[in-house]
Amino acid sequence: MIKFVVGRTLMIIPILLGVTFIVFTILYLTPGDPGRMILGPQAEQIAVDMLNEEMGFNDPFFTRFFAYVINVVTRFDFGTSFRTRQPVFDEILIRFPYTLRLATAAVVVASFIGIPIGVLSAVKQYSLADLIPRAISMFLAAVPLFWLGLMLILTFALTLGWLPSSGVATWRHYILPVTTSALPTAAGLMRMTRSTMLETIRQDYIRTARAKGAPEGRVIFKHALKNALLPVVTVLGGSFGFLLGGAIVTETVFAMPGLGTMMVNAIRMQDIPMVLAATIFIATICCLVILMVDLAYGFIDPRIRAKFLK
């Protein structure tokens, strides 16, 4: 187990280097004047040129890239924000808890909705209990997040006045954003659970368990569901990573001060250090989530756990 974890952790290093190189290249090719962004539009051009030269913005691409990587590795220095003049990682750590709460709550809600409905849909194949959830899941999969969020705001915040439309002051402020993120995720989980359950309940060992007189609930939840969970866990982990990195739309619609909103503002202001550091941070979190998913396989499937212990 330790050998597996160490090996997979070491694999994260080249992945992060690749992500850093790609994002750094895109930002390098993006038009803009960092010195002008820092000093403001009223600054004299000679001062802007001197600042660009002093901070190395006029250096060749690879010189800047390797200098950035060395600062990150040796001093854990991700740079200073052009907009706030503060270390970018400090602001990321302030914003990340809001995004983490949103993503975690959305995944939990999606799991409690999508997995049971997927199991029911597979067991009651071609009945109304199957057709209605499938139609709803296809609708939710096709609906853009921003439209769903705006409709929820219009209905529950503006028309009914039951819930706040923005902010993160109380738990009630999270209900609409979590719902917006959870419903499409639940739709994907439902479809995956249904597909894997349909494949599993047609296996010979399920027919054998039923022939021996095992209760239907035991057959479904102990034998079939446990063996159908591996693809579902994969989708669940991927959804969690996507919500951490893809909460930009939800956070922007509901004016939440999370990583998504921070990245949107940084992109608009051409705050290169902030965008670069936030992207690397999200990539690291996603890699760790994938590692946790791989470890979860071992707890679900004894065959995989035996390979871990070798």
PDB file of C-alpha atoms in Angstrom:
ATOM      1  CA  MET A   1       0.000   0.000   0.000  1.00  0.00           C
ATOM      2  CA  ILE A   2       2.748   2.452   0.971  1.00  0.00           C
ATOM      3  CA  LYS A   3       4.683   1.648  -2.193  1.00  0.00           C
ATOM      4  CA  PHE A   4       1.584   2.283  -4.305  1.00  0.00           C
ATOM      5  CA  VAL A   5       0.835   5.606  -2.587  1.00  0.00           C
ATOM      6  CA  VAL A   6       4.435   6.790  -2.915  1.00  0.00           C
ATOM      7  CA  GLY A   7       4.540   5.797  -6.585  1.00  0.00           C
ATOM      8  CA  ARG A   8       1.296   7.563  -7.414  1.00  0.00           C
ATOM      9  CA  THR A   9       2.350  10.629  -5.428  1.00  0.00           C
ATOM     10  CA  LEU A  10       5.604  10.874  -7.375  1.00  0.00           C
ATOM     11  CA  MET A  11       3.592  10.724 -10.607  1.00  0.00           C
ATOM     12  CA  ILE A  12       1.926  13.984  -9.590  1.00  0.00           C
ATOM     13  CA  ILE A  13       5.219  15.860 -10.027  1.00  0.00           C
ATOM     14  CA  PRO A  14       5.518  15.535 -13.847  1.00  0.00           C
ATOM     15  CA  ILE A  15       1.783  16.203 -14.171  1.00  0.00           C
ATOM     16  CA  LEU A  16       2.095  19.477 -12.279  1.00  0.00           C
ATOM     17  CA  LEU A  17       5.177  20.429 -14.296  1.00  0.00           C
ATOM     18  CA  GLY A  18       3.226  19.823 -17.500  1.00  0.00           C
ATOM     19  CA  VAL A  19       0.244  21.851 -16.270  1.00  0.00           C
ATOM     20  CA  THR A  20       2.547  24.671 -15.172  1.00  0.00           C
ATOM     21  CA  PHE A  21       4.308  24.721 -18.540  1.00  0.00           C
ATOM     22  CA  ILE A  22       1.053  24.785 -20.531  1.00  0.00           C
ATOM     23  CA  VAL A  23      -0.576  27.512 -18.419  1.00  0.00           C
ATOM     24  CA  PHE A  24       2.639  29.543 -18.299  1.00  0.00           C
ATOM     25  CA  THR A  25       2.887  29.342 -22.095  1.00  0.00           C
ATOM     26  CA  ILE A  26      -0.705  30.488 -22.578  1.00  0.00           C
ATOM     27  CA  LEU A  27      -0.244  33.401 -20.201  1.00  0.00           C
ATOM     28  CA  TYR A  28       3.089  34.308 -21.817  1.00  0.00           C
ATOM     29  CA  LEU A  29       1.411  34.510 -25.234  1.00  0.00           C
ATOM     30  CA  THR A  30      -1.535  36.521 -23.882  1.00  0.00           C
ATOM     31  CA  PRO A  31      -1.272  40.211 -24.823  1.00  0.00           C
ATOM     32  CA  GLY A  32      -0.748  42.566 -21.912  1.00  0.00           C
ATOM     33  CA  ASP A  33       1.751  44.705 -20.049  1.00  0.00           C
ATOM     34  CA  PRO A  34       2.451  43.451 -16.483  1.00  0.00           C
ATOM     35  CA  GLY A  35       4.227  46.670 -15.536  1.00  0.00           C
ATOM     36  CA  ARG A  36       1.253  48.717 -16.628  1.00  0.00           C
ATOM     37  CA  MET A  37      -1.094  46.452 -14.656  1.00  0.00           C
ATOM     38  CA  ILE A  38       0.950  46.939 -11.488  1.00  0.00           C
ATOM     39  CA  LEU A  39       1.601  50.700 -11.738  1.00  0.00           C
ATOM     40  CA  GLY A  40      -1.747  51.654 -13.218  1.00  0.00           C
ATOM     41  CA  PRO A  41      -2.810  53.484 -16.383  1.00  0.00           C
ATOM     42  CA  GLN A  42      -1.513  56.862 -15.161  1.00  0.00           C
ATOM     43  CA  ALA A  43       2.102  55.756 -14.716  1.00  0.00           C
ATOM     44  CA  GLU A  44       4.777  57.027 -17.094  1.00  0.00           C
ATOM     45  CA  GLN A  45       6.024  54.609 -19.714  1.00  0.00           C
ATOM     46  CA  ILE A  46       9.627  54.845 -18.525  1.00  0.00           C
ATOM     47  CA  ALA A  47       8.565  53.681 -15.053  1.00  0.00           C
ATOM     48  CA  VAL A  48       6.604  50.818 -16.588  1.00  0.00           C
ATOM     49  CA  ASP A  49       9.611  49.752 -18.682  1.00  0.00           C
ATOM     50  CA  MET A  50      11.927  49.889 -15.674  1.00  0.00           C
ATOM     51  CA  LEU A  51       9.559  47.740 -13.590  1.00  0.00           C
ATOM     52  CA  ASN A  52       9.195  45.170 -16.368  1.00  0.00           C
ATOM     53  CA  GLU A  53      12.971  44.955 -16.627  1.00  0.00           C
ATOM     54  CA  GLU A  54      13.454  44.772 -12.855  1.00  0.00           C
ATOM     55  CA  MET A  55      10.929  41.963 -12.395  1.00  0.00           C
ATOM     56  CA  GLY A  56      12.248  39.987 -15.358  1.00  0.00           C
ATOM     57  CA  PHE A  57       9.215  40.343 -17.603  1.00  0.00           C
ATOM     58  CA  ASN A  58      11.491  41.129 -20.557  1.00  0.00           C
ATOM     59  CA  ASP A  59      13.512  37.920 -20.113  1.00  0.00           C
ATOM     60  CA  PRO A  60      13.189  35.033 -22.584  1.00  0.00           C
ATOM     61  CA  PHE A  61      10.381  32.528 -22.041  1.00  0.00           C
ATOM     62  CA  PHE A  62      12.424  29.644 -20.633  1.00  0.00           C
ATOM     63  CA  THR A  63      14.369  31.954 -18.315  1.00  0.00           C
ATOM     64  CA  ARG A  64      11.120  33.183 -16.790  1.00  0.00           C
ATOM     65  CA  PHE A  65       9.614  29.708 -16.658  1.00  0.00           C
ATOM     66  CA  PHE A  66      12.536  28.042 -14.881  1.00  0.00           C
ATOM     67  CA  ALA A  67      12.885  31.011 -12.515  1.00  0.00           C
ATOM     68  CA  TYR A  68       9.219  30.603 -11.576  1.00  0.00           C
ATOM     69  CA  VAL A  69       9.548  26.834 -11.041  1.00  0.00           C
ATOM     70  CA  ILE A  70      12.679  27.285  -8.924  1.00  0.00           C
ATOM     71  CA  ASN A  71      10.949  29.890  -6.732  1.00  0.00           C
ATOM     72  CA  VAL A  72       7.989  27.563  -6.235  1.00  0.00           C
ATOM     73  CA  VAL A  73      10.088  24.509  -5.406  1.00  0.00           C
ATOM     74  CA  THR A  74      12.761  26.124  -3.242  1.00  0.00           C
ATOM     75  CA  ARG A  75      10.857  28.949  -1.531  1.00  0.00           C
ATOM     76  CA  PHE A  76       7.216  27.999  -2.118  1.00  0.00           C
ATOM     77  CA  ASP A  77       6.835  31.427  -3.696  1.00  0.00           C
ATOM     78  CA  PHE A  78       4.025  31.626  -6.254  1.00  0.00           C
ATOM     79  CA  GLY A  79       4.486  35.333  -6.831  1.00  0.00           C
ATOM     80  CA  THR A  80       2.644  38.493  -5.845  1.00  0.00           C
ATOM     81  CA  SER A  81      -0.731  39.521  -7.185  1.00  0.00           C
ATOM     82  CA  PHE A  82      -0.677  42.439  -9.627  1.00  0.00           C
ATOM     83  CA  ARG A  83      -4.037  43.597  -8.281  1.00  0.00           C
ATOM     84  CA  THR A  84      -3.786  43.257  -4.489  1.00  0.00           C
ATOM     85  CA  ARG A  85       0.031  43.357  -4.131  1.00  0.00           C
ATOM     86  CA  GLN A  86      -0.261  40.374  -1.744  1.00  0.00           C
ATOM     87  CA  PRO A  87       1.240  36.865  -2.031  1.00  0.00           C
ATOM     88  CA  VAL A  88      -1.137  34.967  -4.277  1.00  0.00           C
ATOM     89  CA  PHE A  89      -1.096  31.781  -2.212  1.00  0.00           C
ATOM     90  CA  ASP A  90      -2.368  33.643   0.849  1.00  0.00           C
ATOM     91  CA  GLU A  91      -5.448  34.759  -1.044  1.00  0.00           C
ATOM     92  CA  ILE A  92      -5.959  31.269  -2.473  1.00  0.00           C
ATOM     93  CA  LEU A  93      -5.995  29.794   1.038  1.00  0.00           C
ATOM     94  CA  ILE A  94      -8.592  32.389   2.082  1.00  0.00           C
ATOM     95  CA  ARG A  95     -10.849  31.654  -0.891  1.00  0.00           C
ATOM     96  CA  PHE A  96     -10.452  27.868  -1.083  1.00  0.00           C
ATOM     97  CA  PRO A  97     -12.676  26.940   1.943  1.00  0.00           C
ATOM     98  CA  TYR A  98     -15.735  28.443   0.217  1.00  0.00           C
ATOM     99  CA  THR A  99     -15.122  26.403  -2.934  1.00  0.00           C
ATOM    100  CA  LEU A 100     -14.378  23.283  -0.881  1.00  0.00           C
ATOM    101  CA  ARG A 101     -17.648  23.614   1.048  1.00  0.00           C
ATOM    102  CA  LEU A 102     -19.585  24.089  -2.185  1.00  0.00           C
ATOM    103  CA  ALA A 103     -17.969  21.110  -3.928  1.00  0.00           C
ATOM    104  CA  THR A 104     -18.228  18.777  -0.926  1.00  0.00           C
ATOM    105  CA  ALA A 105     -21.875  19.596  -0.261  1.00  0.00           C
ATOM    106  CA  ALA A 106     -22.738  19.260  -3.955  1.00  0.00           C
ATOM    107  CA  VAL A 107     -21.082  15.829  -4.217  1.00  0.00           C
ATOM    108  CA  VAL A 108     -22.782  14.571  -1.043  1.00  0.00           C
ATOM    109  CA  VAL A 109     -26.210  15.767  -2.199  1.00  0.00           C
ATOM    110  CA  ALA A 110     -25.637  14.362  -5.699  1.00  0.00           C
ATOM    111  CA  SER A 111     -24.650  10.981  -4.218  1.00  0.00           C
ATOM    112  CA  PHE A 112     -27.768  10.755  -2.049  1.00  0.00           C
ATOM    113  CA  ILE A 113     -29.913  11.610  -5.068  1.00  0.00           C
ATOM    114  CA  GLY A 114     -28.195   9.969  -8.021  1.00  0.00           C
ATOM    115  CA  ILE A 115     -27.091   6.573  -6.665  1.00  0.00           C
ATOM    116  CA  PRO A 116     -30.417   5.438  -5.091  1.00  0.00           C
ATOM    117  CA  ILE A 117     -32.412   6.635  -8.108  1.00  0.00           C
ATOM    118  CA  GLY A 118     -29.945   4.874 -10.416  1.00  0.00           C
ATOM    119  CA  VAL A 119     -30.376   1.611  -8.495  1.00  0.00           C
ATOM    120  CA  LEU A 120     -34.181   1.960  -8.586  1.00  0.00           C
ATOM    121  CA  SER A 121     -34.092   2.761 -12.286  1.00  0.00           C
ATOM    122  CA  ALA A 122     -32.060  -0.375 -13.024  1.00  0.00           C
ATOM    123  CA  VAL A 123     -34.210  -2.647 -10.880  1.00  0.00           C
ATOM    124  CA  LYS A 124     -37.436  -1.248 -12.396  1.00  0.00           C
ATOM    125  CA  GLN A 125     -36.155  -1.136 -15.967  1.00  0.00           C
ATOM    126  CA  TYR A 126     -38.624   0.210 -18.573  1.00  0.00           C
ATOM    127  CA  SER A 127     -41.173   1.153 -15.916  1.00  0.00           C
ATOM    128  CA  LEU A 128     -42.209   4.702 -15.020  1.00  0.00           C
ATOM    129  CA  ALA A 129     -39.663   4.574 -12.181  1.00  0.00           C
ATOM    130  CA  ASP A 130     -37.040   4.163 -14.920  1.00  0.00           C
ATOM    131  CA  LEU A 131     -38.373   6.348 -17.729  1.00  0.00           C
ATOM    132  CA  ILE A 132     -39.092   9.468 -15.658  1.00  0.00           C
ATOM    133  CA  PRO A 133     -35.631   9.666 -13.953  1.00  0.00           C
ATOM    134  CA  ARG A 134     -33.936   9.021 -17.303  1.00  0.00           C
ATOM    135  CA  ALA A 135     -35.853  11.864 -18.950  1.00  0.00           C
ATOM    136  CA  ILE A 136     -35.077  14.228 -16.058  1.00  0.00           C
ATOM    137  CA  SER A 137     -31.388  13.239 -16.075  1.00  0.00           C
ATOM    138  CA  MET A 138     -31.079  13.920 -19.805  1.00  0.00           C
ATOM    139  CA  PHE A 139     -32.718  17.322 -19.317  1.00  0.00           C
ATOM    140  CA  LEU A 140     -30.358  18.228 -16.452  1.00  0.00           C
ATOM    141  CA  ALA A 141     -27.343  17.053 -18.440  1.00  0.00           C
ATOM    142  CA  ALA A 142     -28.293  19.388 -21.287  1.00  0.00           C
ATOM    143  CA  VAL A 143     -29.109  22.451 -19.161  1.00  0.00           C
ATOM    144  CA  PRO A 144     -26.267  24.989 -18.777  1.00  0.00           C
ATOM    145  CA  LEU A 145     -25.269  25.654 -15.176  1.00  0.00           C
ATOM    146  CA  PHE A 146     -25.675  29.420 -15.462  1.00  0.00           C
ATOM    147  CA  TRP A 147     -29.252  29.043 -16.763  1.00  0.00           C
ATOM    148  CA  LEU A 148     -30.158  26.602 -13.990  1.00  0.00           C
ATOM    149  CA  GLY A 149     -28.673  28.929 -11.374  1.00  0.00           C
ATOM    150  CA  LEU A 150     -30.525  31.952 -12.762  1.00  0.00           C
ATOM    151  CA  MET A 151     -33.832  30.035 -12.806  1.00  0.00           C
ATOM    152  CA  LEU A 152     -33.350  28.995  -9.189  1.00  0.00           C
ATOM    153  CA  ILE A 153     -32.585  32.594  -8.207  1.00  0.00           C
ATOM    154  CA  LEU A 154     -35.631  33.838 -10.104  1.00  0.00           C
ATOM    155  CA  THR A 155     -37.915  31.253  -8.492  1.00  0.00           C
ATOM    156  CA  PHE A 156     -36.718  30.853  -4.906  1.00  0.00           C
ATOM    157  CA  ALA A 157     -35.012  34.205  -4.258  1.00  0.00           C
ATOM    158  CA  LEU A 158     -36.873  36.841  -6.269  1.00  0.00           C
ATOM    159  CA  THR A 159     -40.364  35.370  -6.694  1.00  0.00           C
ATOM    160  CA  LEU A 160     -40.876  33.362  -3.503  1.00  0.00           C
ATOM    161  CA  GLY A 161     -38.288  35.123  -1.340  1.00  0.00           C
ATOM    162  CA  TRP A 162     -37.408  31.916   0.507  1.00  0.00           C
ATOM    163  CA  LEU A 163     -33.641  31.942   0.015  1.00  0.00           C
ATOM    164  CA  PRO A 164     -30.883  34.539  -0.476  1.00  0.00           C
ATOM    165  CA  SER A 165     -29.551  34.938  -3.992  1.00  0.00           C
ATOM    166  CA  SER A 166     -25.891  35.663  -3.187  1.00  0.00           C
ATOM    167  CA  GLY A 167     -23.251  35.620  -0.477  1.00  0.00           C
ATOM    168  CA  VAL A 168     -21.992  33.002   1.980  1.00  0.00           C
ATOM    169  CA  ALA A 169     -22.988  34.460   5.354  1.00  0.00           C
ATOM    170  CA  THR A 170     -25.143  31.508   6.513  1.00  0.00           C
ATOM    171  CA  TRP A 171     -25.911  27.933   5.508  1.00  0.00           C
ATOM    172  CA  ARG A 172     -29.015  29.185   3.692  1.00  0.00           C
ATOM    173  CA  HIS A 173     -26.773  31.017   1.212  1.00  0.00           C
ATOM    174  CA  TYR A 174     -25.332  27.664   0.116  1.00  0.00           C
ATOM    175  CA  ILE A 175     -28.654  25.996  -0.715  1.00  0.00           C
ATOM    176  CA  LEU A 176     -29.107  27.424  -4.222  1.00  0.00           C
ATOM    177  CA  PRO A 177     -25.425  27.122  -5.290  1.00  0.00           C
ATOM    178  CA  VAL A 178     -25.239  23.544  -3.985  1.00  0.00           C
ATOM    179  CA  THR A 179     -28.480  22.661  -5.759  1.00  0.00           C
ATOM    180  CA  THR A 180     -27.217  24.189  -8.996  1.00  0.00           C
ATOM    181  CA  SER A 181     -24.011  22.130  -8.862  1.00  0.00           C
ATOM    182  CA  ALA A 182     -25.568  18.948  -7.443  1.00  0.00           C
ATOM    183  CA  LEU A 183     -28.438  18.371  -9.882  1.00  0.00           C
ATOM    184  CA  PRO A 184     -26.345  17.890 -13.071  1.00  0.00           C
ATOM    185  CA  THR A 185     -23.853  15.801 -11.078  1.00  0.00           C
ATOM    186  CA  ALA A 186     -26.681  13.653  -9.715  1.00  0.00           C
ATOM    187  CA  ALA A 187     -27.939  13.149 -13.267  1.00  0.00           C
ATOM    188  CA  GLY A 188     -24.561  11.793 -14.347  1.00  0.00           C
ATOM    189  CA  LEU A 189     -24.309   9.550 -11.282  1.00  0.00           C
ATOM    190  CA  MET A 190     -27.805   8.218 -11.913  1.00  0.00           C
ATOM    191  CA  ARG A 191     -27.020   7.236 -15.493  1.00  0.00           C
ATOM    192  CA  MET A 192     -23.724   5.597 -14.515  1.00  0.00           C
ATOM    193  CA  THR A 193     -25.284   3.721 -11.580  1.00  0.00           C
ATOM    194  CA  ARG A 194     -28.121   2.494 -13.775  1.00  0.00           C
ATOM    195  CA  SER A 195     -25.760   1.243 -16.491  1.00  0.00           C
ATOM    196  CA  THR A 196     -23.424  -0.587 -14.111  1.00  0.00           C
ATOM    197  CA  MET A 197     -26.303  -2.049 -12.108  1.00  0.00           C
ATOM    198  CA  LEU A 198     -27.990  -3.359 -15.263  1.00  0.00           C
ATOM    199  CA  GLU A 199     -24.748  -5.047 -16.251  1.00  0.00           C
ATOM    200  CA  THR A 200     -24.199  -6.459 -12.775  1.00  0.00           C
ATOM    201  CA  ILE A 201     -27.674  -7.878 -12.091  1.00  0.00           C
ATOM    202  CA  ARG A 202     -27.414  -9.925 -15.287  1.00  0.00           C
ATOM    203  CA  GLN A 203     -24.327 -11.769 -14.069  1.00  0.00           C
ATOM    204  CA  ASP A 204     -24.443 -15.462 -13.216  1.00  0.00           C
ATOM    205  CA  TYR A 205     -23.684 -15.009  -9.504  1.00  0.00           C
ATOM    206  CA  ILE A 206     -26.735 -12.726  -9.149  1.00  0.00           C
ATOM    207  CA  ARG A 207     -28.954 -15.367 -10.725  1.00  0.00           C
ATOM    208  CA  THR A 208     -27.389 -17.956  -8.426  1.00  0.00           C
ATOM    209  CA  ALA A 209     -28.075 -15.832  -5.345  1.00  0.00           C
ATOM    210  CA  ARG A 210     -31.701 -15.440  -6.380  1.00  0.00           C
ATOM    211  CA  ALA A 211     -32.003 -19.162  -7.109  1.00  0.00           C
ATOM    212  CA  LYS A 212     -30.791 -19.918  -3.569  1.00  0.00           C
ATOM    213  CA  GLY A 213     -33.658 -17.847  -2.189  1.00  0.00           C
ATOM    214  CA  ALA A 214     -31.689 -14.815  -1.015  1.00  0.00           C
ATOM    215  CA  PRO A 215     -33.928 -11.802  -0.289  1.00  0.00           C
ATOM    216  CA  GLU A 216     -34.107  -9.364  -3.196  1.00  0.00           C
ATOM    217  CA  GLY A 217     -32.870  -6.482  -1.052  1.00  0.00           C
ATOM    218  CA  ARG A 218     -29.781  -8.463  -0.046  1.00  0.00           C
ATOM    219  CA  VAL A 219     -29.129  -9.451  -3.660  1.00  0.00           C
ATOM    220  CA  ILE A 220     -29.370  -5.844  -4.879  1.00  0.00           C
ATOM    221  CA  PHE A 221     -27.572  -3.958  -2.126  1.00  0.00           C
ATOM    222  CA  LYS A 222     -24.996  -6.480  -0.886  1.00  0.00           C
ATOM    223  CA  HIS A 223     -24.065  -8.397  -4.013  1.00  0.00           C
ATOM    224  CA  ALA A 224     -24.968  -6.245  -7.024  1.00  0.00           C
ATOM    225  CA  LEU A 225     -24.434  -2.691  -5.783  1.00  0.00           C
ATOM    226  CA  LYS A 226     -21.075  -3.400  -4.168  1.00  0.00           C
ATOM    227  CA  ASN A 227     -19.688  -4.782  -7.419  1.00  0.00           C
ATOM    228  CA  ALA A 228     -21.210  -1.956  -9.454  1.00  0.00           C
ATOM    229  CA  LEU A 229     -19.670   0.810  -7.359  1.00  0.00           C
ATOM    230  CA  LEU A 230     -16.219   1.002  -8.997  1.00  0.00           C
ATOM    231  CA  PRO A 231     -17.324   3.003 -12.077  1.00  0.00           C
ATOM    232  CA  VAL A 232     -19.611   5.081  -9.844  1.00  0.00           C
ATOM    233  CA  VAL A 233     -16.726   5.947  -7.515  1.00  0.00           C
ATOM    234  CA  THR A 234     -14.681   6.960 -10.560  1.00  0.00           C
ATOM    235  CA  VAL A 235     -17.421   9.321 -11.724  1.00  0.00           C
ATOM    236  CA  LEU A 236     -17.865  10.599  -8.171  1.00  0.00           C
ATOM    237  CA  GLY A 237     -14.171  11.433  -7.822  1.00  0.00           C
ATOM    238  CA  GLY A 238     -14.071  13.067 -11.226  1.00  0.00           C
ATOM    239  CA  SER A 239     -17.168  15.096 -10.370  1.00  0.00           C
ATOM    240  CA  PHE A 240     -15.589  16.308  -7.144  1.00  0.00           C
ATOM    241  CA  GLY A 241     -12.441  17.413  -8.972  1.00  0.00           C
ATOM    242  CA  PHE A 242     -14.545  19.090 -11.643  1.00  0.00           C
ATOM    243  CA  LEU A 243     -16.590  20.953  -9.026  1.00  0.00           C
ATOM    244  CA  LEU A 244     -13.425  22.189  -7.334  1.00  0.00           C
ATOM    245  CA  GLY A 245     -11.995  23.489 -10.586  1.00  0.00           C
ATOM    246  CA  GLY A 246     -15.209  24.146 -12.468  1.00  0.00           C
ATOM    247  CA  ALA A 247     -17.135  26.088  -9.846  1.00  0.00           C
ATOM    248  CA  ILE A 248     -16.401  29.297 -11.757  1.00  0.00           C
ATOM    249  CA  VAL A 249     -19.887  29.509 -13.265  1.00  0.00           C
ATOM    250  CA  THR A 250     -21.747  28.706 -10.040  1.00  0.00           C
ATOM    251  CA  GLU A 251     -19.653  31.045  -7.903  1.00  0.00           C
ATOM    252  CA  THR A 252     -19.987  33.848 -10.431  1.00  0.00           C
ATOM    253  CA  VAL A 253     -23.774  33.495 -10.695  1.00  0.00           C
ATOM    254  CA  PHE A 254     -24.220  33.487  -6.908  1.00  0.00           C
ATOM    255  CA  ALA A 255     -21.430  36.011  -6.158  1.00  0.00           C
ATOM    256  CA  MET A 256     -19.537  33.625  -3.902  1.00  0.00           C
ATOM    257  CA  PRO A 257     -15.993  34.664  -2.851  1.00  0.00           C
ATOM    258  CA  GLY A 258     -14.426  31.344  -3.838  1.00  0.00           C
ATOM    259  CA  LEU A 259     -11.633  30.282  -6.162  1.00  0.00           C
ATOM    260  CA  GLY A 260     -13.897  30.484  -9.204  1.00  0.00           C
ATOM    261  CA  THR A 261     -14.789  34.131  -8.659  1.00  0.00           C
ATOM    262  CA  MET A 262     -11.180  34.928  -7.836  1.00  0.00           C
ATOM    263  CA  MET A 263      -9.969  33.352 -11.099  1.00  0.00           C
ATOM    264  CA  VAL A 264     -12.568  35.213 -13.163  1.00  0.00           C
ATOM    265  CA  ASN A 265     -11.491  38.532 -11.651  1.00  0.00           C
ATOM    266  CA  ALA A 266      -7.817  37.643 -12.109  1.00  0.00           C
ATOM    267  CA  ILE A 267      -8.352  36.797 -15.784  1.00  0.00           C
ATOM    268  CA  ARG A 268     -10.254  40.041 -16.367  1.00  0.00           C
ATOM    269  CA  MET A 269      -7.478  42.038 -14.694  1.00  0.00           C
ATOM    270  CA  GLN A 270      -4.729  39.991 -16.387  1.00  0.00           C
ATOM    271  CA  ASP A 271      -3.362  39.077 -12.961  1.00  0.00           C
ATOM    272  CA  ILE A 272      -0.931  36.466 -14.271  1.00  0.00           C
ATOM    273  CA  PRO A 273       0.544  35.249 -10.942  1.00  0.00           C
ATOM    274  CA  MET A 274      -2.926  34.751  -9.496  1.00  0.00           C
ATOM    275  CA  VAL A 275      -4.212  32.787 -12.494  1.00  0.00           C
ATOM    276  CA  LEU A 276      -1.088  30.635 -12.647  1.00  0.00           C
ATOM    277  CA  ALA A 277      -1.030  29.845  -8.922  1.00  0.00           C
ATOM    278  CA  ALA A 278      -4.766  29.084  -8.776  1.00  0.00           C
ATOM    279  CA  THR A 279      -4.499  26.726 -11.754  1.00  0.00           C
ATOM    280  CA  ILE A 280      -1.572  24.854 -10.211  1.00  0.00           C
ATOM    281  CA  PHE A 281      -3.389  24.640  -6.882  1.00  0.00           C
ATOM    282  CA  ILE A 282      -6.540  23.200  -8.481  1.00  0.00           C
ATOM    283  CA  ALA A 283      -4.479  20.738 -10.528  1.00  0.00           C
ATOM    284  CA  THR A 284      -2.779  19.535  -7.335  1.00  0.00           C
ATOM    285  CA  ILE A 285      -6.115  19.050  -5.577  1.00  0.00           C
ATOM    286  CA  CYS A 286      -7.499  17.124  -8.573  1.00  0.00           C
ATOM    287  CA  CYS A 287      -4.454  14.824  -8.601  1.00  0.00           C
ATOM    288  CA  LEU A 288      -4.923  14.114  -4.889  1.00  0.00           C
ATOM    289  CA  VAL A 289      -8.617  13.384  -5.456  1.00  0.00           C
ATOM    290  CA  ILE A 290      -7.726  10.872  -8.173  1.00  0.00           C
ATOM    291  CA  LEU A 291      -5.265   9.244  -5.755  1.00  0.00           C
ATOM    292  CA  MET A 292      -8.005   8.965  -3.120  1.00  0.00           C
ATOM    293  CA  VAL A 293     -10.313   7.384  -5.700  1.00  0.00           C
ATOM    294  CA  ASP A 294      -7.664   4.774  -6.516  1.00  0.00           C
ATOM    295  CA  LEU A 295      -7.307   4.001  -2.810  1.00  0.00           C
ATOM    296  CA  ALA A 296     -11.091   3.722  -2.485  1.00  0.00           C
ATOM    297  CA  TYR A 297     -11.009   0.943  -5.086  1.00  0.00           C
ATOM    298  CA  GLY A 298      -9.080  -1.189  -2.607  1.00  0.00           C
ATOM    299  CA  PHE A 299     -11.728  -0.816   0.077  1.00  0.00           C
ATOM    300  CA  ILE A 300     -14.518  -1.704  -2.364  1.00  0.00           C
ATOM    301  CA  ASP A 301     -12.903  -4.580  -4.282  1.00  0.00           C
ATOM    302  CA  PRO A 302     -10.860  -7.185  -2.314  1.00  0.00           C
ATOM    303  CA  ARG A 303      -9.016  -8.186  -5.501  1.00  0.00           C
ATOM    304  CA  ILE A 304      -7.607  -4.668  -5.891  1.00  0.00           C
ATOM    305  CA  ARG A 305      -6.827  -4.498  -2.175  1.00  0.00           C
ATOM    306  CA  ALA A 306      -4.783  -7.690  -2.492  1.00  0.00           C
ATOM    307  CA  LYS A 307      -2.713  -6.064  -5.261  1.00  0.00           C
ATOM    308  CA  PHE A 308      -2.089  -3.046  -3.048  1.00  0.00           C
ATOM    309  CA  LEU A 309      -0.730  -5.256  -0.279  1.00  0.00           C
ATOM    310  CA  LYS A 310       1.761  -7.088  -2.487  1.00  0.00           C
TER     311      LYS A 310
END
